[in-house]
Coordinates of C-alpha atoms in Angstrom, one line a residue:
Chain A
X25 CA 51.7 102.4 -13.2
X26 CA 54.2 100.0 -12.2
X27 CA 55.3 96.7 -14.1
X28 CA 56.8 93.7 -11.7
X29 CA 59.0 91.0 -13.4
X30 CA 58.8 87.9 -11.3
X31 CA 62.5 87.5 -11.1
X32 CA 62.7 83.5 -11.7
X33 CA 60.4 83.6 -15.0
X34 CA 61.1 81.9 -17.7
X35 CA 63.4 79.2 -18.6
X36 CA 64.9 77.1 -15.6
X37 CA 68.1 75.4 -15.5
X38 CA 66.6 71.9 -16.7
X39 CA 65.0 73.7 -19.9
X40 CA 68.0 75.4 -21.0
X41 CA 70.1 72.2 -21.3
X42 CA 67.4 70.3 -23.2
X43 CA 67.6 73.1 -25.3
X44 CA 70.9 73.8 -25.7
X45 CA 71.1 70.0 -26.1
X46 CA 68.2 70.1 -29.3
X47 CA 70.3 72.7 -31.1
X48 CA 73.5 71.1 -30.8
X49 CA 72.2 67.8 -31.9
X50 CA 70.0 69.8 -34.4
X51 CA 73.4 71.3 -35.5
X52 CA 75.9 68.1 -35.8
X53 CA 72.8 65.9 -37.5
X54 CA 71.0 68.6 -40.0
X55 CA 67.7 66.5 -40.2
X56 CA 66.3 63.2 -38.7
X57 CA 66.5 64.4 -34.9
X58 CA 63.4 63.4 -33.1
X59 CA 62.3 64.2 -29.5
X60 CA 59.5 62.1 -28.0
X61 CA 56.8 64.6 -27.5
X62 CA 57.7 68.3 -27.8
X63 CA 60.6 68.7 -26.0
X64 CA 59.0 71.4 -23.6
X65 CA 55.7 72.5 -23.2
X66 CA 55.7 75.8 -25.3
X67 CA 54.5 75.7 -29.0
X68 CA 56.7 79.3 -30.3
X69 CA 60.0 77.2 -29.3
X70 CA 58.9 74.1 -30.8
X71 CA 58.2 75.7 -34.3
X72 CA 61.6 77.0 -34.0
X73 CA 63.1 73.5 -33.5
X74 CA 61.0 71.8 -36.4
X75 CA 63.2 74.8 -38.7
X76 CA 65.9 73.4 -37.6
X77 CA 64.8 69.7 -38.1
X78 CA 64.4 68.8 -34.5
X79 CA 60.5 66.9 -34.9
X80 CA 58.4 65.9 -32.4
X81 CA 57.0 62.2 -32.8
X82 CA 54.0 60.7 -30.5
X83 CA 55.9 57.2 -29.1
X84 CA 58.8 55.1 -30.3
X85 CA 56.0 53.7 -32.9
X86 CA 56.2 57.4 -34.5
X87 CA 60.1 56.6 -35.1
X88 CA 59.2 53.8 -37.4
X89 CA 60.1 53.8 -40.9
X90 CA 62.4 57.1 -40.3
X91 CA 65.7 58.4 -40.8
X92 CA 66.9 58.8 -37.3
X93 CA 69.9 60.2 -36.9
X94 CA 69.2 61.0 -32.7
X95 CA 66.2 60.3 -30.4
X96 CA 66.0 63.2 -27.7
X97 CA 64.3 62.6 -24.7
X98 CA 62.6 65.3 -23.3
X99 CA 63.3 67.2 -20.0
X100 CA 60.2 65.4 -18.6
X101 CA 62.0 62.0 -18.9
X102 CA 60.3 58.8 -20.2
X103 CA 59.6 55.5 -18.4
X104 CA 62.0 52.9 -18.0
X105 CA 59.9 50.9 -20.5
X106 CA 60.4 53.6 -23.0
X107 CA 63.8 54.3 -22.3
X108 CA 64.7 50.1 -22.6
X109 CA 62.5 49.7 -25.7
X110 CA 64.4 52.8 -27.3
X111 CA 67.7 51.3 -27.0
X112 CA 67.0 48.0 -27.2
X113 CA 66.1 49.2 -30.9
X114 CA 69.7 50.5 -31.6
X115 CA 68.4 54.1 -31.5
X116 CA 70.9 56.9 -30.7
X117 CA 69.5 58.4 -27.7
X118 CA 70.2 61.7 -26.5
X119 CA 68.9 62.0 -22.8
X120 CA 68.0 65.7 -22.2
X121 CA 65.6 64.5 -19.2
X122 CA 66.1 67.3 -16.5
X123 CA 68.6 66.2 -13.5
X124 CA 66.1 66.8 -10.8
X125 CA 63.6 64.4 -12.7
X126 CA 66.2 62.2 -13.2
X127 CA 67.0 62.0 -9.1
X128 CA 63.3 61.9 -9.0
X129 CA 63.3 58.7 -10.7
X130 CA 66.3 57.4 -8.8
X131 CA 64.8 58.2 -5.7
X132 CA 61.7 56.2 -6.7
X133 CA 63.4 53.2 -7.6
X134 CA 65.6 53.3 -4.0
X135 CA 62.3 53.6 -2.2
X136 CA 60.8 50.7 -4.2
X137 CA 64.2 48.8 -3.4
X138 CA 64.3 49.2 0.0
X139 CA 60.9 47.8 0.8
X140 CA 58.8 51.3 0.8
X141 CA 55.2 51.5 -0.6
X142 CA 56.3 55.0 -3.0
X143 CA 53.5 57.5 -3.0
X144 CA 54.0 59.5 -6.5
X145 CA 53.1 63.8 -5.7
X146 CA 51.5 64.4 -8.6
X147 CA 49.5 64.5 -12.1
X148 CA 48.5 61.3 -12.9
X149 CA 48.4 62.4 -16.7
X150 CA 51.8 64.4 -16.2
X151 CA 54.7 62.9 -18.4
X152 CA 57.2 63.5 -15.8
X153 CA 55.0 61.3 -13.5
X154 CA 54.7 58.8 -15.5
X155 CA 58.2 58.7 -16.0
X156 CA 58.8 58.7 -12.4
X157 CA 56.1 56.1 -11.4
X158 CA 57.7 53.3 -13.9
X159 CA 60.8 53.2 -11.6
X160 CA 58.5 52.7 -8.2
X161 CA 57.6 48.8 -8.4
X162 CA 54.4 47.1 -8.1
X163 CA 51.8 49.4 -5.6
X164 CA 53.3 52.5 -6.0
X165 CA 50.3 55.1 -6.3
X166 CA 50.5 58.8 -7.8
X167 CA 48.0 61.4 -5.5
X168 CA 47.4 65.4 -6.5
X169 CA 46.1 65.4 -2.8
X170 CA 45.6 63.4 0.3
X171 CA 42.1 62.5 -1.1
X172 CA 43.3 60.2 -3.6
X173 CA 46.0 58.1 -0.9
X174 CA 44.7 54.2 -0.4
X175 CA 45.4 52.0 2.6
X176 CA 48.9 52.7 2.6
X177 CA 51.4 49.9 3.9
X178 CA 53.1 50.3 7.1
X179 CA 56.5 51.7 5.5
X180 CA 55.8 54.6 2.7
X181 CA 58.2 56.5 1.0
X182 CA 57.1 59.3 -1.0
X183 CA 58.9 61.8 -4.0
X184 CA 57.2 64.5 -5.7
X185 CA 57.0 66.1 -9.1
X186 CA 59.5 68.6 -9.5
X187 CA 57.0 71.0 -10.2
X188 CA 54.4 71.0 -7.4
X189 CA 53.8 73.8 -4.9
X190 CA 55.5 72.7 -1.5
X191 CA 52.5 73.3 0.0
X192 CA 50.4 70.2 -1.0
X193 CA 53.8 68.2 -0.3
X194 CA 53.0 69.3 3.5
X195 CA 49.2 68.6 3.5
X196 CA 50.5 65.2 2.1
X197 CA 52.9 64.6 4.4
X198 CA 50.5 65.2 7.0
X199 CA 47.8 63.1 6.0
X200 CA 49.9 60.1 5.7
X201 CA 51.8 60.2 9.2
X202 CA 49.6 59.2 11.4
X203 CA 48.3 56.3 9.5
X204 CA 51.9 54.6 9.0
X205 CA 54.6 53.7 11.1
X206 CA 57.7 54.6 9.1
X207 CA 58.0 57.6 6.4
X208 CA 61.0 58.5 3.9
X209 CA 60.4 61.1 2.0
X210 CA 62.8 62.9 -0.7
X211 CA 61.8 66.1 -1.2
X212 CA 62.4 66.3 -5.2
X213 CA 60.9 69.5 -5.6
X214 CA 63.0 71.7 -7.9
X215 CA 64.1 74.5 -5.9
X216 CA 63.7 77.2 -9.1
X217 CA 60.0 76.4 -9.1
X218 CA 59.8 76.6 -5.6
X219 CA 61.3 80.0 -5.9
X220 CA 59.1 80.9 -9.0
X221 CA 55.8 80.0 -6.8
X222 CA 56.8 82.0 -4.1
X223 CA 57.8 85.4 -6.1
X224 CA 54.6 84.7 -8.3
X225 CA 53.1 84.6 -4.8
X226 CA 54.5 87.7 -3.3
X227 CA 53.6 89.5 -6.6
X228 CA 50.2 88.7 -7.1
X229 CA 49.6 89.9 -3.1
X230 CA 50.7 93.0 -4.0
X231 CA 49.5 94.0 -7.7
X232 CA 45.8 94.7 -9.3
X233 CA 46.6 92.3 -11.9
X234 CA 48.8 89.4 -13.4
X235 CA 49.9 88.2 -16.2
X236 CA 51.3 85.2 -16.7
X237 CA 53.2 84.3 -20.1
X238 CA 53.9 80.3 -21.6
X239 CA 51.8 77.5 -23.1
X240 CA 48.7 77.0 -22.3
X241 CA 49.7 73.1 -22.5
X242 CA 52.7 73.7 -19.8
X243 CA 51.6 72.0 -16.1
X244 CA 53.9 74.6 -14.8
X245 CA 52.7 77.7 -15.9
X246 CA 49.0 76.5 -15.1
X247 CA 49.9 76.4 -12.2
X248 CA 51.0 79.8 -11.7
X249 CA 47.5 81.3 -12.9
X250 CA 46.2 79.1 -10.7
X251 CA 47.7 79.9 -7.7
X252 CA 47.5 83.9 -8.7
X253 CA 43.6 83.4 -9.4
X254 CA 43.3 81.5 -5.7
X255 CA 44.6 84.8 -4.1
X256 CA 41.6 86.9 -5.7
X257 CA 43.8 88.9 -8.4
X258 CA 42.5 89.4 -11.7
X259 CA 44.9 86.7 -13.9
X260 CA 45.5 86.6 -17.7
X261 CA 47.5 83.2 -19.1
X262 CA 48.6 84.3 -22.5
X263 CA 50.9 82.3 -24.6
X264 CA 52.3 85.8 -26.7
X265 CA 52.3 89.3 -26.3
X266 CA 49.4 89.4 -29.2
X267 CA 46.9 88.2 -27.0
X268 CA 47.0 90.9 -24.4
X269 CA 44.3 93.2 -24.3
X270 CA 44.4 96.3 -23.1
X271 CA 41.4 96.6 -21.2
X272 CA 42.2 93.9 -18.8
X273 CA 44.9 97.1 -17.2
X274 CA 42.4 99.7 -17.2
X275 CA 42.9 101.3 -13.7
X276 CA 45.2 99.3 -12.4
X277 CA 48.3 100.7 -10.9
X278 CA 50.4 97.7 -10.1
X279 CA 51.1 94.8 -12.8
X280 CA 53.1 92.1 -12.5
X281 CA 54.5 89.1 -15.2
X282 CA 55.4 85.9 -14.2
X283 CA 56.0 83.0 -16.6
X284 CA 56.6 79.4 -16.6
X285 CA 59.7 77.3 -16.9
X286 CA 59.2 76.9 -20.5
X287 CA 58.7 80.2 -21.6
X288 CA 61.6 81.6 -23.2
X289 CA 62.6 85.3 -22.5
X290 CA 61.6 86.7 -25.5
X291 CA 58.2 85.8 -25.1
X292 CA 58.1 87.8 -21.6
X293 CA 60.2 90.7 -22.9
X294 CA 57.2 90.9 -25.3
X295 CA 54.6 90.7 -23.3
X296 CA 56.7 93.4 -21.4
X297 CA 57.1 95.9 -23.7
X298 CA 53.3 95.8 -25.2
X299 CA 52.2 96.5 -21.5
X300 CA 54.4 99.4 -21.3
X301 CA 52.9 100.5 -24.8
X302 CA 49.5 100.3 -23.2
X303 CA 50.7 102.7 -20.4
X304 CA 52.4 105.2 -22.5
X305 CA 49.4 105.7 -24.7
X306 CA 46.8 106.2 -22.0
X307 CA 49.1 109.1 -20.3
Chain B
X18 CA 22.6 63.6 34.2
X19 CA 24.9 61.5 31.6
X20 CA 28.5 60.1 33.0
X21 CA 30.4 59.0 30.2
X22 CA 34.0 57.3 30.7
X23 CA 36.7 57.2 27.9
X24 CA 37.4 53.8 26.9
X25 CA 41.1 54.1 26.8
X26 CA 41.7 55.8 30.1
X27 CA 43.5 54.0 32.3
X28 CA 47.0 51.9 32.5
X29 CA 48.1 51.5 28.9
X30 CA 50.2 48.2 27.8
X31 CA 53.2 49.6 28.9
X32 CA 52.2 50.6 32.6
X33 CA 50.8 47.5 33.3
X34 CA 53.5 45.5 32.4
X35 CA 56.3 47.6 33.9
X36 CA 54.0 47.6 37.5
X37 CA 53.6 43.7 36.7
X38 CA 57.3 43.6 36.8
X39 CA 57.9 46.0 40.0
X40 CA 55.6 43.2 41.9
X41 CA 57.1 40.4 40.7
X42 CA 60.6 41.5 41.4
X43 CA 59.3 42.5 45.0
X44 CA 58.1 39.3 45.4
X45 CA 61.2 37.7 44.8
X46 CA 63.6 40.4 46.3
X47 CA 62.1 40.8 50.0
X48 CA 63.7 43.9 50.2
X49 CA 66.6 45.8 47.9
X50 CA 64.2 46.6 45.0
X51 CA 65.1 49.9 43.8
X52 CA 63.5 52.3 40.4
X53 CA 65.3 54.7 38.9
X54 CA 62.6 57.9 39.8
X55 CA 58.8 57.0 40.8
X56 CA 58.2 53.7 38.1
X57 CA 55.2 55.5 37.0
X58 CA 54.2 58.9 37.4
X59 CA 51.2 58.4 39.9
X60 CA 52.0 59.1 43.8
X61 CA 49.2 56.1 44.7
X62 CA 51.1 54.0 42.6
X63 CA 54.0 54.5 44.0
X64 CA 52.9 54.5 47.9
X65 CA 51.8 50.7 47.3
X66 CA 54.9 49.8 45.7
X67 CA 56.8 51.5 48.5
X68 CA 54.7 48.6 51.1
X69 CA 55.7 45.8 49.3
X70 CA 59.5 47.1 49.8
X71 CA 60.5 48.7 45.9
X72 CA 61.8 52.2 46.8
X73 CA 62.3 55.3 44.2
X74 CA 66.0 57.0 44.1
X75 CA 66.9 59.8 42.6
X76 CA 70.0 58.4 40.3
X77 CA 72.3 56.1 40.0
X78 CA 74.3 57.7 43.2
X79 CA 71.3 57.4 45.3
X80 CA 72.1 53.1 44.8
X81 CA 75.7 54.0 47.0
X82 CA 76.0 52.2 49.8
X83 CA 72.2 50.4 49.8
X84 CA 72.2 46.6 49.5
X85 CA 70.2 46.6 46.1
X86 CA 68.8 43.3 45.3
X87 CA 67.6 44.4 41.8
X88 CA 67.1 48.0 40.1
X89 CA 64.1 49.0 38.3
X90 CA 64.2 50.9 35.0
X91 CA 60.9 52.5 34.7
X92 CA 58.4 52.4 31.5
X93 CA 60.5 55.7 30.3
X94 CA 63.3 54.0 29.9
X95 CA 67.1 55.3 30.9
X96 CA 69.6 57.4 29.2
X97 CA 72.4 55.2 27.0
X98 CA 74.9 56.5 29.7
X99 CA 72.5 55.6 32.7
X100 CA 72.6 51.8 31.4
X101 CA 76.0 51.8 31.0
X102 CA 76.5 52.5 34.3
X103 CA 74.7 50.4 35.7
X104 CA 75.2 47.5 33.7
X105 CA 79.3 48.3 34.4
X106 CA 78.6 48.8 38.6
X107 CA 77.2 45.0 38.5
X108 CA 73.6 46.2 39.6
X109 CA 71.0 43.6 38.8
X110 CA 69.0 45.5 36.1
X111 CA 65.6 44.8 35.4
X112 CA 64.5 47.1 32.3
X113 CA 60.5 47.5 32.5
X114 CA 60.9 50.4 29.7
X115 CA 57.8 50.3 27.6
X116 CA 58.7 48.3 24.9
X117 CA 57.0 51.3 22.6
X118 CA 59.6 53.9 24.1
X119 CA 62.6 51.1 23.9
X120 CA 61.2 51.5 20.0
X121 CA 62.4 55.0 19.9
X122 CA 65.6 54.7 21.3
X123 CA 65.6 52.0 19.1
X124 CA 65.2 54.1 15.7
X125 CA 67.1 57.5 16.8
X126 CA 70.1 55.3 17.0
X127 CA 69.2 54.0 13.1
X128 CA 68.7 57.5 12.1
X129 CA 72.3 58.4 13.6
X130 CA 73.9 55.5 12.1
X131 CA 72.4 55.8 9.1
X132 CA 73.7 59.4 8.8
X133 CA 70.6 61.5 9.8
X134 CA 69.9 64.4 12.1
X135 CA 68.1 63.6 14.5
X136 CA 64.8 65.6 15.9
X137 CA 63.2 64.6 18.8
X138 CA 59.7 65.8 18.5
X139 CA 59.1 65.8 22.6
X140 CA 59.6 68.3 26.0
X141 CA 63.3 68.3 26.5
X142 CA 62.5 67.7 30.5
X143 CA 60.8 64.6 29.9
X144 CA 63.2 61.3 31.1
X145 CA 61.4 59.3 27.8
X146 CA 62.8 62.5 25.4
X147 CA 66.6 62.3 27.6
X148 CA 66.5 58.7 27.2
X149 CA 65.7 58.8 23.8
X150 CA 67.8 61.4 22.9
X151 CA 71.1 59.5 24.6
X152 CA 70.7 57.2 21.1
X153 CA 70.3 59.9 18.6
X154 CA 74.0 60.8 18.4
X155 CA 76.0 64.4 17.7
X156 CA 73.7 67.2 16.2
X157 CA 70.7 66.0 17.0
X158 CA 67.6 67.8 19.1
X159 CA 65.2 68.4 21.0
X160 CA 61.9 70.5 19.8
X161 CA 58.4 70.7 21.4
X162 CA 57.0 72.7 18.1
X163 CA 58.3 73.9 14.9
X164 CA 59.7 77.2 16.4
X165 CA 62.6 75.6 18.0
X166 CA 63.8 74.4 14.8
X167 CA 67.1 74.7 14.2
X168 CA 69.0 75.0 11.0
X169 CA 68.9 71.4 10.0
X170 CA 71.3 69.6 7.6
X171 CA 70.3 67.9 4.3
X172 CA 69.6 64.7 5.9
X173 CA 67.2 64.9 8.6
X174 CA 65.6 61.8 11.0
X175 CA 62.5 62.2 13.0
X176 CA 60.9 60.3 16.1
X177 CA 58.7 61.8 18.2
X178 CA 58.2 61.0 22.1
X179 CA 55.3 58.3 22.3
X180 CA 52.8 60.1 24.2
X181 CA 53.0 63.6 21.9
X182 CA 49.6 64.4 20.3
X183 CA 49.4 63.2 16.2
X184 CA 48.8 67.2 15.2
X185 CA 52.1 68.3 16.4
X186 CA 54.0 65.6 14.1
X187 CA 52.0 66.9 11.5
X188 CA 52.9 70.5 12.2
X189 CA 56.4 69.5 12.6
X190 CA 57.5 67.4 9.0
X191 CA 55.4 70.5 7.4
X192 CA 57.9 72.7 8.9
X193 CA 60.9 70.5 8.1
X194 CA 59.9 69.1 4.9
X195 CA 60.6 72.3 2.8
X196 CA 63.8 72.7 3.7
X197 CA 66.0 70.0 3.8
X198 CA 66.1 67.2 0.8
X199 CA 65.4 63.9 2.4
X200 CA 63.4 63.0 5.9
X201 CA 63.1 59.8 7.3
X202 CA 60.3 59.5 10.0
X203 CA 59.4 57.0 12.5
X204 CA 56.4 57.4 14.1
X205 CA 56.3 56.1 17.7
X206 CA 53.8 57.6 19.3
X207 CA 51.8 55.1 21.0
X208 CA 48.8 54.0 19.6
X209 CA 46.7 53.9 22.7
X210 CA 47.9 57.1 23.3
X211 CA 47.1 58.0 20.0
X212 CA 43.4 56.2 20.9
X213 CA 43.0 58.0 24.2
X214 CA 43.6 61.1 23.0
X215 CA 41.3 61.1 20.2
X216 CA 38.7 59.2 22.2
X217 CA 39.1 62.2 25.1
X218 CA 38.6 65.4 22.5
X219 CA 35.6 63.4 21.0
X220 CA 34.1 63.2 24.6
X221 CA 35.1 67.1 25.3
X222 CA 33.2 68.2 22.4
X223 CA 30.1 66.5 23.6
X224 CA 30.2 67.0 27.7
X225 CA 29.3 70.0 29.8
X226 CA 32.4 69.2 32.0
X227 CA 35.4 67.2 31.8
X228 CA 37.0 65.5 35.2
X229 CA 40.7 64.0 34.1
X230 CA 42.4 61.3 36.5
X231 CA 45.7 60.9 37.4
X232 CA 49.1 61.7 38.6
X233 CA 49.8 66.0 38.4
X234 CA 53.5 64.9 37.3
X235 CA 52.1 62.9 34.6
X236 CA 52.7 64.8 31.6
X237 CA 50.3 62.5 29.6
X238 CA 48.0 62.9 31.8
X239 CA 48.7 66.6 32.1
X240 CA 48.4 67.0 28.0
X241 CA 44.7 65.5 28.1
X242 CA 44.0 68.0 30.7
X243 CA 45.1 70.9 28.6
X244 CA 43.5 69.6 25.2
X245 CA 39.9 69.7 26.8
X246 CA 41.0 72.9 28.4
X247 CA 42.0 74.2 24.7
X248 CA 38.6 73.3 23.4
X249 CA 37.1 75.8 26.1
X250 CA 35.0 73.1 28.0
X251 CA 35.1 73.2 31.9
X252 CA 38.3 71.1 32.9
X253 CA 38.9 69.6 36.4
X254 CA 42.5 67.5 36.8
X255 CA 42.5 65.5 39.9
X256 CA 44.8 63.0 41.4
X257 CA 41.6 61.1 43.8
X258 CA 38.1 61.2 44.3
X259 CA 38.8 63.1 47.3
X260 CA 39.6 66.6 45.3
X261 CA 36.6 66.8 43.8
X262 CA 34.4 69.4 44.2
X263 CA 30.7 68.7 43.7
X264 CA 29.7 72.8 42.9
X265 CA 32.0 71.9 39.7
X266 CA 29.0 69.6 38.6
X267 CA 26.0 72.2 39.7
X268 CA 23.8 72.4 36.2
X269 CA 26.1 70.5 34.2
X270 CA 24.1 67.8 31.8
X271 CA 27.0 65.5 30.2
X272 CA 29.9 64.4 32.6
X273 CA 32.9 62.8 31.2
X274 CA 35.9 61.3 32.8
X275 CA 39.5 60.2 31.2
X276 CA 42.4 59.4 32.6
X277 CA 46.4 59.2 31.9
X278 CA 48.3 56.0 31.0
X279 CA 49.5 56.3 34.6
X280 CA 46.1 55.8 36.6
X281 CA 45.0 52.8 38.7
X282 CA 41.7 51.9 37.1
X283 CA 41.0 51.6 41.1
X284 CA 41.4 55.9 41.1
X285 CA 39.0 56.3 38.1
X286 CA 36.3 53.8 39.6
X287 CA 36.4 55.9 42.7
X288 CA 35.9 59.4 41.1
X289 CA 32.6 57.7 39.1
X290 CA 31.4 56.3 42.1
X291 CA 31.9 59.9 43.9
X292 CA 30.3 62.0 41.1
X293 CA 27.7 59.5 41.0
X294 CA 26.8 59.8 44.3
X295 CA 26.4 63.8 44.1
X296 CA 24.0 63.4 41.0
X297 CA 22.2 61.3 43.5
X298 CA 22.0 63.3 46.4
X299 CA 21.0 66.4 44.1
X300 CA 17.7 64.7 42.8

């Protein structure tokens, strides 16, 4: 048997600052840190945080009646109405919103301010998008695919969630050409997750099965079994190492792990090592 | 037997006007009236221009030594340089560029200034893509399909010759759009182009044969030839009624005819009247 580690799995460059930022803040406030939604999208580091007094809150309206010492904002950012409501009420706000979201956002509002329609590339329901799509004006529209664009404008300018496969930024790109007359685009795609697509890619054409490790509630990592389950290979999204089972590798020869952004390592070094288990015992 | 003619075939906007122009300035001129290469590229064209005293030279050299009442820059358009030269020699220009290509010039010369790299989506041979190209400043190129990409910079500018086929800007931002960070794309192909094109492939899918009109330097013309070619339906490109061959019609059920932006509606009138006539004759 032989075991494949997709090479850019687990925690990207945008995660580990928010992270790094939680514990500090965690660290100089001991208690009353908040972060507007958990700050990533994987339940094992969350519990970890709420140990060390970093809590999750719905909305500002969750702040309410607290002790807040800090007000993290997550790696997804938060809309401009959020972000202006949160200091308008004298909150200490720690802004751990990922950089590429964060030129996202900026891109959006130049688009918007020089005269462009912004198409939004995208999960409606997506934080990050919504974050994104405050800072595009009045008729800016997020699509997951061409079949969702309107009668666009004449001039469209279009930024993407940092996240998405550059594959449907092409298909979208293409569908909206020929109906406009002038096109600016700012391809925000994150270029680890670009990477992480394309080795999840190359692995799952060459292995019987995949597994992919991070939360179930993480866009990211959906994505990945997705895209491993459209290329016909057996997939298994598991959140820990406990909920492998070890019938799903009977007979196969080649396995691969890849993982989402949010997934920390020790999650896949589990995962990891109970596969290996598997392999010794059936030898 | 069915005949069917495509709507758009035929002098476009930009044809008409420019020829408009050549006869007006003959009028006036009485002799002297020079274009810079054939005004349009359609030989017929050209041979009743050349009675009424407007002559084709090669370049701005061929002008030496002629009395030249007024010179003719064609629908094309003229290289930056070409202009400049003949605006400094004192030559009375009279620029019949299509107001479409003038357009593209127009924008490669906002994508220099505005700190783009320019790609020219277009056949580098083409006087519209050398004109064109004369705005788009240091860096920038030529490509007829994603496979002469270069290695492009950050920052990089599209237009796209007006007479190219919608698909191939499609194919082309997909190729681009992954790897650079921001693109800026005019479109300026030509609508009626646009319309002939798709009006053509609509009538190749339906015919038995296809008989396309016009000038066999006309690279317009010459495209429409080759897409009903590339959909494997029976192709016949002539320049007059007189080439056709009437065995090319033997058993066929649906005729159609199109023509380039470059043909005399005179030249397409004649070729229905002659494949008329064989349809008759044969029943």
């Amino acid at each position: 048997m032989k075991l494949y580690i997709a090479k850019g799995a687990g925690f990207c460059f945008g995660v580990k600052r928010a992270i790094d930022i939680a514990f500090k803040v965690a660290d100089e406030h001991k208690g009353g840190v908040y972060t507007l939604g958990p700050i990533i999208h994987n339940p094992q580091v969350i519990e970890e945080l709420e140990a060390m007094g970093v809590h999750p809150v719905k909305n500002v309206s969750g702040l309410r009646g607290k002790k807040v010492g800090a007000v993290i904002v997550r790696t997804h950012g938060v809309t401009l109405q959020v972000m202006n409501s949160l200091v308008s009420k004298g909150y200490n706000v720690i802004d751990a919103t990922c950089p590429y979201v964060k030129k996202a956002q900026y891109y959006a509002k130049l688009l918007k301010d020089e005269g462009y329609q912004v198409v939004v590339l995208g999960s409606k329901e997506h934080p990050e998008v919504k974050g994104i799509l405050s800072f595009a004006g009045k008729g800016a529209v997020v699509v997951k695919d061409p079949s969702e664009l309107p009668r666009l404008k004449q001039k469209v300018g279009v930024v993407v969630q940092t996240t998405r496969h550059v594959d449907s930024l092409k298909e979208l790109l293409g569908a909206i050409v020929g109906q406009i007359r002038e096109l600016k685009v700012y391809n925000t795609l994150c270029s680890s997750t670009t990477q992480r697509l394309k080795e999840t890619e190359e692995l799952a054409r060459k292995v019987d099965v995949m597994v992919i490790v991070g939360g179930k509630n993480s866009a990211n990592t959906t994505q990945l079994a997705n895209l491993c389950r459209s290329l016909n290979v057996p997939t298994h999204h598991v959140e820990t190492a406990s909920k492998l089972r070890k019938k799903w590798f009977e007979g196969a020869e080649r396995i691969a792990i890849s993982a989402g952004a949010s997934t920390p390592d020790r999650l896949i070094k589990d995962v990891e090592r109970k596969i290996k288990s598997y392999w010794r015992k059936g030898h």
